[in-house]
Short mmCIF file of C-alpha atoms and ligand atoms in Angstrom, two decimals:
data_model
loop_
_atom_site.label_atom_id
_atom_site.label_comp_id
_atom_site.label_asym_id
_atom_site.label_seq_id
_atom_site.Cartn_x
_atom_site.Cartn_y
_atom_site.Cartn_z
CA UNK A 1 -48.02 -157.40 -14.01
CA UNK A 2 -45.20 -157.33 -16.35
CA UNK A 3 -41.35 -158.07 -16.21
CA UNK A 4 -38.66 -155.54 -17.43
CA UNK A 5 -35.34 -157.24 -18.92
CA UNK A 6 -32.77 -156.23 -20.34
CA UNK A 7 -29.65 -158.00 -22.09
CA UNK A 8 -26.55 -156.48 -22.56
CA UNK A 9 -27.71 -153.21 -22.16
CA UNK A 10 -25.08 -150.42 -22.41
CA UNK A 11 -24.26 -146.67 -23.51
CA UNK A 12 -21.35 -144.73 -23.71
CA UNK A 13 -21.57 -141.00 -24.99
CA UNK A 14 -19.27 -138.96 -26.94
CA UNK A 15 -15.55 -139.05 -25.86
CA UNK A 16 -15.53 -142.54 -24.17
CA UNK A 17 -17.89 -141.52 -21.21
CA UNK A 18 -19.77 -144.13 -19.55
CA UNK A 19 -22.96 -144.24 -19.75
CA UNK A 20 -23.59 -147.89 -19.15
CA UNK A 21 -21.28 -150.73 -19.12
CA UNK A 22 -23.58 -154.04 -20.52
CA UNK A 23 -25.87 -154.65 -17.69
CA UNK A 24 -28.11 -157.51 -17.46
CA UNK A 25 -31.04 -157.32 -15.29
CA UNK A 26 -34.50 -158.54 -14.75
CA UNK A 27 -37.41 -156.59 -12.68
CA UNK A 28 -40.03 -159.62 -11.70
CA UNK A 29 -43.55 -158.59 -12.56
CA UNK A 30 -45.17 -156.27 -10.13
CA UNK A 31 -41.71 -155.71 -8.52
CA UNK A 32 -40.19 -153.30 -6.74
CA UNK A 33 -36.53 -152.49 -7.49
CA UNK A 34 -34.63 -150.19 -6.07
CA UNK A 35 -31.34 -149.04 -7.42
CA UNK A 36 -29.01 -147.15 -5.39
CA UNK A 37 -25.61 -145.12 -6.91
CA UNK A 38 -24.06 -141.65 -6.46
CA UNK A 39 -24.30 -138.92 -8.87
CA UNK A 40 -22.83 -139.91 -12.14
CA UNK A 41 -23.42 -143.56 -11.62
CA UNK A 42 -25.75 -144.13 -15.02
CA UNK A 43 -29.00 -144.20 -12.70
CA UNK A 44 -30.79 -141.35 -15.34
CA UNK A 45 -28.98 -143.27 -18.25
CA UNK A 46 -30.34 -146.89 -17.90
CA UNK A 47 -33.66 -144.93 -17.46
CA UNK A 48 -34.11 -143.05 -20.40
CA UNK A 49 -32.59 -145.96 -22.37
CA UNK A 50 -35.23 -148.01 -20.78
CA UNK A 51 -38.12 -145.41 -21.94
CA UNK A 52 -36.58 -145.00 -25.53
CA UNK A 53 -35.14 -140.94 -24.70
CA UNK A 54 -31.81 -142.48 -25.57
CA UNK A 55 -30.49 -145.55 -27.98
CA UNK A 56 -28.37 -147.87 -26.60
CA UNK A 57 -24.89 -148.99 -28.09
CA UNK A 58 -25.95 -152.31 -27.54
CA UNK A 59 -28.22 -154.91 -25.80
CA UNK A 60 -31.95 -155.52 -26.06
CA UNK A 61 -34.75 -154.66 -23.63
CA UNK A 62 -38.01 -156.91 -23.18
CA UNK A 63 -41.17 -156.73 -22.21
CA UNK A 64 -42.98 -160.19 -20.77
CA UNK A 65 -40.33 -161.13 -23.15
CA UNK A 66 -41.13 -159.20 -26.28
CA UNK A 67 -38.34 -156.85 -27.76
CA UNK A 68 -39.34 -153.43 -27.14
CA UNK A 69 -36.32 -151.53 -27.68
CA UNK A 70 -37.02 -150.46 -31.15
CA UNK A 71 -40.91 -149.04 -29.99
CA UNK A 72 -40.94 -145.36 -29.69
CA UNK A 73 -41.75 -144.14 -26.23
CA UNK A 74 -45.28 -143.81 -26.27
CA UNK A 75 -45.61 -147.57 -27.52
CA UNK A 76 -43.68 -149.06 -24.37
CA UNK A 77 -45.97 -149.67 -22.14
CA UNK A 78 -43.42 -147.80 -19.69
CA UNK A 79 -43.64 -144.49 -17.95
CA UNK A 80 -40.89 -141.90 -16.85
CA UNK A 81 -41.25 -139.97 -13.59
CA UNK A 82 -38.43 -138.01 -14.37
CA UNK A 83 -36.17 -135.71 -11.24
CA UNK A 84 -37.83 -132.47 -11.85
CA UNK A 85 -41.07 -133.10 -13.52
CA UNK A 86 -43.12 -131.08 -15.39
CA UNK A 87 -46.47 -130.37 -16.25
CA UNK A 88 -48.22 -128.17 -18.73
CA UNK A 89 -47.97 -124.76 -17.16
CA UNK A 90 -50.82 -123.15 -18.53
CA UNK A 91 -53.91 -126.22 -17.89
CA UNK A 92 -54.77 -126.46 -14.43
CA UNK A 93 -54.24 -129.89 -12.57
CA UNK A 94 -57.28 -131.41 -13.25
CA UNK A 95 -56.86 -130.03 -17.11
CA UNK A 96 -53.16 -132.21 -17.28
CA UNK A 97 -55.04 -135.14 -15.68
CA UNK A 98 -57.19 -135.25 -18.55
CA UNK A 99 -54.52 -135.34 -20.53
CA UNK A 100 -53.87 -138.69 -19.85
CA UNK A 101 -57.20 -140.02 -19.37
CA UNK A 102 -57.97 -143.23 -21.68
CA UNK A 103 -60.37 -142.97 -24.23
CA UNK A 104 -63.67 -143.41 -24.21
CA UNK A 105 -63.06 -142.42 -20.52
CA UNK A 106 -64.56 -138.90 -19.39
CA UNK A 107 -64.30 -138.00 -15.86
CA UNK A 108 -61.19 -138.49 -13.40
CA UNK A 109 -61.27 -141.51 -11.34
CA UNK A 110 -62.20 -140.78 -7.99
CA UNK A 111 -60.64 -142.96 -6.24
CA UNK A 112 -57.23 -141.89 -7.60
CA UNK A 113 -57.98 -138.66 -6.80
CA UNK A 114 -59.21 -139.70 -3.29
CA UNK A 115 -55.78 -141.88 -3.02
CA UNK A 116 -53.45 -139.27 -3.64
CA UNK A 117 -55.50 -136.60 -1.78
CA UNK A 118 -55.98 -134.05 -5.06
CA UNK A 119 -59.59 -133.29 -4.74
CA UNK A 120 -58.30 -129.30 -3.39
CA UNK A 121 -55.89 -129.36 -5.75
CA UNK A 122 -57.95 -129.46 -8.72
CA UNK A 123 -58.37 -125.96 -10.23
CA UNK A 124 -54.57 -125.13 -9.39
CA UNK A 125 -52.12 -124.12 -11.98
CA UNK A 126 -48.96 -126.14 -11.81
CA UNK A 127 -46.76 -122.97 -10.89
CA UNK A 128 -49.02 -123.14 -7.21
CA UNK A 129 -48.15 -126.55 -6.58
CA UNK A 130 -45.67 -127.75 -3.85
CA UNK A 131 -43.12 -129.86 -5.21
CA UNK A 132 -44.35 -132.93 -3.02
CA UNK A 133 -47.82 -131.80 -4.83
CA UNK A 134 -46.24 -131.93 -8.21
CA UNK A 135 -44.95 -135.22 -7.37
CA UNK A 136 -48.74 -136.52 -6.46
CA UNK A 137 -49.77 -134.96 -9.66
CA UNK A 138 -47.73 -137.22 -11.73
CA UNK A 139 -47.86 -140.47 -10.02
CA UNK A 140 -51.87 -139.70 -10.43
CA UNK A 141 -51.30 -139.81 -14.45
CA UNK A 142 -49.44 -142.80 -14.16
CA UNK A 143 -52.49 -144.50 -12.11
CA UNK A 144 -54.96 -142.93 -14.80
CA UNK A 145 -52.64 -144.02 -17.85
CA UNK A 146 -52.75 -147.30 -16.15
CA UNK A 147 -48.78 -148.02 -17.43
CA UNK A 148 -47.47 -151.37 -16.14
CA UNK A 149 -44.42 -150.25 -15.99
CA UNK A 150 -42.93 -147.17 -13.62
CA UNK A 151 -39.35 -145.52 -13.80
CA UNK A 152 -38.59 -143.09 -10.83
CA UNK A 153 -35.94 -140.65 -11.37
CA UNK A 154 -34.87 -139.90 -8.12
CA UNK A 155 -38.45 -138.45 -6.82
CA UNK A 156 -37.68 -137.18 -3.72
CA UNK A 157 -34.76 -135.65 -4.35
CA UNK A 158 -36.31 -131.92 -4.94
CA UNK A 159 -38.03 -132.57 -2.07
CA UNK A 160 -36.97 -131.35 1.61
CA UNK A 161 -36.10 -133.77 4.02
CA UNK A 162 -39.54 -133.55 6.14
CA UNK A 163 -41.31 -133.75 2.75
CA UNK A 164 -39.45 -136.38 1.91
CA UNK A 165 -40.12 -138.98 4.63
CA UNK A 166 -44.17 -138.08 4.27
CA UNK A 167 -43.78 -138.57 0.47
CA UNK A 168 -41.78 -141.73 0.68
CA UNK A 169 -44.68 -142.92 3.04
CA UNK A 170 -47.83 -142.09 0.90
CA UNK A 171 -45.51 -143.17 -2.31
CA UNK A 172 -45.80 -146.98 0.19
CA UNK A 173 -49.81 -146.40 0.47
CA UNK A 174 -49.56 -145.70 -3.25
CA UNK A 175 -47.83 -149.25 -4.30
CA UNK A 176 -50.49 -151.12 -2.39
CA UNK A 177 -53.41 -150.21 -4.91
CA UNK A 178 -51.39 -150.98 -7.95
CA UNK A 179 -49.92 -154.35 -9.44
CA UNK A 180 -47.02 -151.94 -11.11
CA UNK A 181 -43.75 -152.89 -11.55
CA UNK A 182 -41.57 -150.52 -10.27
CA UNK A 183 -37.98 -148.95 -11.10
CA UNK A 184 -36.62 -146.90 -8.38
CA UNK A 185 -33.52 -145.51 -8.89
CA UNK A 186 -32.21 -143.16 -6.14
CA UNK A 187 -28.38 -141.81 -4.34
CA UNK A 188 -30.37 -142.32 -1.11
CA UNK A 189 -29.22 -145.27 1.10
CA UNK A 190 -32.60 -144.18 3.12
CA UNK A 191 -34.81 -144.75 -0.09
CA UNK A 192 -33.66 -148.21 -0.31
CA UNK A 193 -34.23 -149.33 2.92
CA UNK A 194 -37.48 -148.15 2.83
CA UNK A 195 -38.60 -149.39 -0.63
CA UNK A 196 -37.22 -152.37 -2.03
CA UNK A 197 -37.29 -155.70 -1.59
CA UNK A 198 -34.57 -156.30 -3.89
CA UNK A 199 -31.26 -153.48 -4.04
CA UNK A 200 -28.96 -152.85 -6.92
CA UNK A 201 -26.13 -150.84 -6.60
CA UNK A 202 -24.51 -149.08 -9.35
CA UNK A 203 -21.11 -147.49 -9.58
CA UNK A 204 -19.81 -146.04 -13.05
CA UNK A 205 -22.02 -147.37 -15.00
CA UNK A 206 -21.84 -150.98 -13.55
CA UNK A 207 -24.45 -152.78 -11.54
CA UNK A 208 -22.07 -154.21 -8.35
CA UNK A 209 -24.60 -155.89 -6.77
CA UNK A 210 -28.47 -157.06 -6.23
CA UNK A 211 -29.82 -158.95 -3.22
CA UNK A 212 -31.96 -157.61 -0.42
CA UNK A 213 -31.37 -154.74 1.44
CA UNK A 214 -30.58 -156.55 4.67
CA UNK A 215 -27.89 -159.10 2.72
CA UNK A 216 -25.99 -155.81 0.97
CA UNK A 217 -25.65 -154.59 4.06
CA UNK A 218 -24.61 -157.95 5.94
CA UNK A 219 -22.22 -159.40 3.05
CA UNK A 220 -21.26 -156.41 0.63
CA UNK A 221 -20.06 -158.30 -2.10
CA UNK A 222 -17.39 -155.22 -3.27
CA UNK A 223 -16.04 -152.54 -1.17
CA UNK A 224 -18.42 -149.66 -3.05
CA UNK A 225 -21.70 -151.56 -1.66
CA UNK A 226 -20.38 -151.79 1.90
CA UNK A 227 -19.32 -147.93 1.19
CA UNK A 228 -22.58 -146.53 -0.60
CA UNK A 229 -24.95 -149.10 0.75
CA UNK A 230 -23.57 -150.01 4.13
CA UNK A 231 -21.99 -146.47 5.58
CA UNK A 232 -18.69 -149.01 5.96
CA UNK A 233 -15.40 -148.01 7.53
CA UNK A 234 -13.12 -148.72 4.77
CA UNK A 235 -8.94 -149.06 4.81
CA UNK A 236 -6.82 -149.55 2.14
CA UNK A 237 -3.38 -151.57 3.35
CA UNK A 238 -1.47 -154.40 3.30
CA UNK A 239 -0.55 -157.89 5.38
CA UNK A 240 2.33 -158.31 7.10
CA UNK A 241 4.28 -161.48 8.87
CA UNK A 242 4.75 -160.73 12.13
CA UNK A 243 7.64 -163.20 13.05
CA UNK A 244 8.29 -162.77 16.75
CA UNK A 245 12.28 -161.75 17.71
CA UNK A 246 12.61 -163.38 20.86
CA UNK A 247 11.63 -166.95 19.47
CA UNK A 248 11.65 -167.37 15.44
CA UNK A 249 9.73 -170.90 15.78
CA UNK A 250 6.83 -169.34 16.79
CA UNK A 251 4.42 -169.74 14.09
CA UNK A 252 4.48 -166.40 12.92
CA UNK A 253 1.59 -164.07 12.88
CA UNK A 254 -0.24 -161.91 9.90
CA UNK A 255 -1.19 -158.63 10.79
CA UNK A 256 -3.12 -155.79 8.54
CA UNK A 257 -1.37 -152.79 8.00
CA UNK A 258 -3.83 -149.76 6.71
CA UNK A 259 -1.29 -147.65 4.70
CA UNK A 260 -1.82 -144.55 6.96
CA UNK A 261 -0.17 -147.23 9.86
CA UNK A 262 -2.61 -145.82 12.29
CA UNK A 263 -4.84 -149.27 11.88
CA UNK A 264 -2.96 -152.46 12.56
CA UNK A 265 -5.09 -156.23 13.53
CA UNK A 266 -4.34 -159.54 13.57
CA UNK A 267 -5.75 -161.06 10.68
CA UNK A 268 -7.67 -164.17 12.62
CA UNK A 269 -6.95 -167.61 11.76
CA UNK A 270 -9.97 -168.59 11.47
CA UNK A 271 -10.49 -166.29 8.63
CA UNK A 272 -9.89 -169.09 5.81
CA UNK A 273 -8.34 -166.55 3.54
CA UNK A 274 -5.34 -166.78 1.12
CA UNK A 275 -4.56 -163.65 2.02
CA UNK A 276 -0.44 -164.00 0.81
CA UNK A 277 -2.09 -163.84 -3.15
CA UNK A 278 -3.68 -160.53 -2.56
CA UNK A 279 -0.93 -157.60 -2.48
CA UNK A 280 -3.79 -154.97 -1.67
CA UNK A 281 -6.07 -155.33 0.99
CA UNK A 282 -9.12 -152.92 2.19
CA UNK A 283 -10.38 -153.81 5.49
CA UNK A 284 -13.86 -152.93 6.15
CA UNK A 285 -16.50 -152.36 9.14
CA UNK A 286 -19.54 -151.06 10.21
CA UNK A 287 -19.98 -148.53 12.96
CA UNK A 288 -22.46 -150.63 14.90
CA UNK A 289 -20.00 -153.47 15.32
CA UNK A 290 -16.81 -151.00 16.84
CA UNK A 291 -16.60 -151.25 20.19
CA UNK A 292 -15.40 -148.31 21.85
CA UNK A 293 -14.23 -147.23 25.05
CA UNK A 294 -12.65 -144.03 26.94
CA UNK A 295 -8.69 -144.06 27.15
CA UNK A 296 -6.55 -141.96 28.28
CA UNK A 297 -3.45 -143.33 26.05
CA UNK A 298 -5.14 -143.59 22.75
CA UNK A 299 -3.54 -141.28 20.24
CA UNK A 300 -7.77 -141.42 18.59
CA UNK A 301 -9.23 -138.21 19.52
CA UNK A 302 -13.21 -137.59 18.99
CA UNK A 303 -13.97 -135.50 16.49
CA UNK A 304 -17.54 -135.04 15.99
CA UNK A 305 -21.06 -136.61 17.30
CA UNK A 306 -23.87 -136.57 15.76
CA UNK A 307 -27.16 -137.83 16.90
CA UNK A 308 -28.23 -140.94 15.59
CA UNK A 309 -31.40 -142.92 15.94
CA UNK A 310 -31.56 -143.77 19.83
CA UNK A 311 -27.92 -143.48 20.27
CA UNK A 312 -24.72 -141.35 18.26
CA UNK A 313 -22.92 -141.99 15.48
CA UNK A 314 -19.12 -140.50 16.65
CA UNK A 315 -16.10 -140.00 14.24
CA UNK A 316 -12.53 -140.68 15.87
CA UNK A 317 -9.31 -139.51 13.69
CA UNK A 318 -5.95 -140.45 14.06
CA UNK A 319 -3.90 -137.53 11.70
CA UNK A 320 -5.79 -137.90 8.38
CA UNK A 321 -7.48 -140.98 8.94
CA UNK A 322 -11.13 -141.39 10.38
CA UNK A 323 -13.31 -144.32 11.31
CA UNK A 324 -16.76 -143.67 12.30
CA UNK A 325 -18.46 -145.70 15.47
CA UNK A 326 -21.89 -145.50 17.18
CA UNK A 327 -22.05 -144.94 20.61
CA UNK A 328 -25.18 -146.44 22.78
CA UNK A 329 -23.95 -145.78 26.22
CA UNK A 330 -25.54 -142.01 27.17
CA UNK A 331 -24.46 -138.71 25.93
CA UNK A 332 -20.71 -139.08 24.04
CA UNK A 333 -17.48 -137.01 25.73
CA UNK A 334 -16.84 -133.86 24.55
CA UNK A 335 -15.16 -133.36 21.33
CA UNK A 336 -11.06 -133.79 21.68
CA UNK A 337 -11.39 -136.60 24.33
CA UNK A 338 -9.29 -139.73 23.76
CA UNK A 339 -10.73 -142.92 22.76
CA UNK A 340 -9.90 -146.53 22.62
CA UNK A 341 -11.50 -148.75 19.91
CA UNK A 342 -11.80 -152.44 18.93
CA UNK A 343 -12.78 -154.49 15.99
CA UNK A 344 -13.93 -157.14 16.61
CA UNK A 345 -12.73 -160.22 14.51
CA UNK A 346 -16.10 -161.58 13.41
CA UNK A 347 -17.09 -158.26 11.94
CA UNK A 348 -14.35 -157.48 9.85
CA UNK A 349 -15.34 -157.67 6.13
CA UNK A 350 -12.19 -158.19 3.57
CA UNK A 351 -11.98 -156.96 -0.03
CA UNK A 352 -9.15 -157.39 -2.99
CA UNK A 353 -7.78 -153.68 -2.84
CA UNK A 354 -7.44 -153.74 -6.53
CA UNK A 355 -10.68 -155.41 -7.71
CA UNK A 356 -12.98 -154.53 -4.24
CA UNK A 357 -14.32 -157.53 -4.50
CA UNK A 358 -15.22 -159.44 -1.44
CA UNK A 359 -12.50 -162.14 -0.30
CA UNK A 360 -14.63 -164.75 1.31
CA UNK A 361 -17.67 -165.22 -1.06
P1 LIG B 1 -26.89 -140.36 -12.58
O1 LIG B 1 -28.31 -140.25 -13.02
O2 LIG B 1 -26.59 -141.61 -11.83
O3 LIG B 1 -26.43 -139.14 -11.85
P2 LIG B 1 -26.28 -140.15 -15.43
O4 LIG B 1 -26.89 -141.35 -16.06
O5 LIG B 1 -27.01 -138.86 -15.56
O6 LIG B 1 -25.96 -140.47 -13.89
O7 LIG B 1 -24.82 -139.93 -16.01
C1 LIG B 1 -23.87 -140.99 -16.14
C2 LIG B 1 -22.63 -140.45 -16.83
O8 LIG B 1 -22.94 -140.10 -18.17
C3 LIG B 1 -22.07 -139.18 -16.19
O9 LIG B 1 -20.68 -139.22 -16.30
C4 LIG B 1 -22.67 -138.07 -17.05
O10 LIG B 1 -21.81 -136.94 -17.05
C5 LIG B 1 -22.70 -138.72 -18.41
N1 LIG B 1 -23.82 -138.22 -19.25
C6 LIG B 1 -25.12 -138.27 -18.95
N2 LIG B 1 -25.87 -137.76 -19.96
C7 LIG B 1 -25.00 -137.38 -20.91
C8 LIG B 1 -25.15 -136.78 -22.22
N3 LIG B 1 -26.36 -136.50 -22.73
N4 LIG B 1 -24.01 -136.53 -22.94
C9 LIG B 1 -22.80 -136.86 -22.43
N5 LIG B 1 -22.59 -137.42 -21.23
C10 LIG B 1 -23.67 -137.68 -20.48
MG1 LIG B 2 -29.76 -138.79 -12.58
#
């Protein structure tokens, strides 16, 4: 089992773009990380920097503590299963299999084969493979190459979503026969929660956040995890003292203003925070904890319902502005109908609007 570091690690390309901003991070031997960003985030960049496709401006990356950064690929002890991979066209399967096999080693390992259910797909070219086929294909040469080390580039995502879920589960069967340390980096929220442990989430080229899945979820420490990670209602506003008119010795009260208007709460007093320092605010929640009701006042109107899980996930807009809320209590109204909603004070999350960092970490 061996442990992936890296120091300082960053790359920017030609005209300023980020690649990586310096990233620390350490994957524990026989690990399995799982980092989650959107398109563009640097997932594919810390990769290949990782597997020597790409030098790095900066920053070092160890092995079990030995500098590796200046091996070339082959010497790194560290394997690439790249988004779209590819295999030599004209060998058949069990011809790119050998490929890989480890000297003085002649015949295929059965049990691999057995594992990862190729036995049929021996004497096929890779042009009659499935892409979940492909995908079985190359994990098998990582088993046979025996690498310590794996990098997944997104493997499901040429994959279609039925595909997916069955790959994702024999990809589980899969890390129970190996000791590998494992990479995973992936836009899918789904992947995440079904493979790691431990979740990073990256965002232009910076790494926000890494804790498990459940505590990303629970305690997003910036407004982009609750948003890519959580599926978080965010609003951007402001506070405002409420003084009341009739009686200005009333302690006066703070209220959260979302800059649309449309979302106004008490700020609760509990809340311990120094809110009057922070000009921008964004207010944040997830759609299991709205509470939601029919009304015939509300100026909310439903928008869409979609099934989810054993219940609905339902979107509610006011003008331009939407929050999303799951609904557990038999089929939703029809689309257009008015309804109330609440937030409940204990499930409000708070973040600097300028920095989106968490307010009460
Ligand atoms: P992801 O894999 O998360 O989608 P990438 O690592 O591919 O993200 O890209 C991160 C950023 O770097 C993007 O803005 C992308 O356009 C840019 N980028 C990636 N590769 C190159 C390259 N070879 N030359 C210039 N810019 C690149
Ligand atoms: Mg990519």
């Amino acid at each position: 089992m061996s442990a992936l570091t890296i120091r300082g690690l960053s790359k920017f390309y030609p005209g300023g773009v980020v690649g990586l901003h310096p990233t620390d991070l350490t994957v524990e031997g026989g690990e399995r990380l799982v980092l989650l960003g959107p398109s563009g985030s640097g997932k594919s960049t810390l990769l290949r920097l990782l597997i020597g496709l790409e030098t790095p401006d900066a920053g070092e990356i160890l092995v079990d503590g030995v500098r590796i950064d200046k091996l070339p690929p082959h010497q790194r002890g560290i394997a690439l299963v790249p988004q779209r991979p590819a295999l030599f066209p004209q060998m058949t399967v069990q011809q790119n299999l050998e490929t890989v096999l480890p000297r003085p080693e002649r015949t295929l390992p059965a049990a691999i084969l057995e594992l990862l259910r190729l036995g049929e797909l021996l004497r096929r070219f890779p042009h009659q493979l499935s892409g979940g086929e492909t995908q079985r294909v190359v994990l098998a040469k990582l088993l046979i190459r025996k690498v310590s080390i794996w990098l997944l580039d997104e493997p499901f995502s040429g994959l279609d979503p039925v595909f997916r879920a069955k790959f994702r589960q024999e990809l589980h069967l899969l890390l129970g026969q190996t000791s590998a340390t494992m990479l995973f980096v992936t836009h899918d929220p789904a992947d995440a929660w079904s493979l790691g442990r431990r979740v990073g989430v990256l965002g232009e080229g910076v790494l926000h956040s890494l804790s498990t899945a459940d505590e990303l979820r629970s305690r997003p420490t910036t407004s982009f995890v609750a948003s890519t990670f959580g599926g978080f209602n965010l609003f951007d506003g402001g506070i405002e003292r409420l003084v009341s008119p009739s009686d200005p010795s009333v302690e006066s009260k703070l209220v959260f203003v979302s800059e649309c208007g449309s979302v106004r709460i008490a700020v609760p007093d509990h809340s311990g925070l120094r809110f009057e320092s922070t000009h921008r605010l964004t207010l944040g929640i997830r759609p299991e904890d709205v509470r939601s009701g029919p009304a015939e006042q509300s100026a909310w109107l439903l928008v869409s319902a979609e099934p989810a899980g054993s219940g609905w996930l339902l979107t509610v807009a006011q003008g331009r502005t939407r929050l999303r809320m799951e609904w557990r209590s038999g089929s939703p109204p029809p689309v257009g109908t008015p309804l109330e909603w609440i937030l409940p004070p204990e499930r409000l999350h708070w973040f600097d609007g300028r920095t989106g960092r968490r307010l009460d970490v």
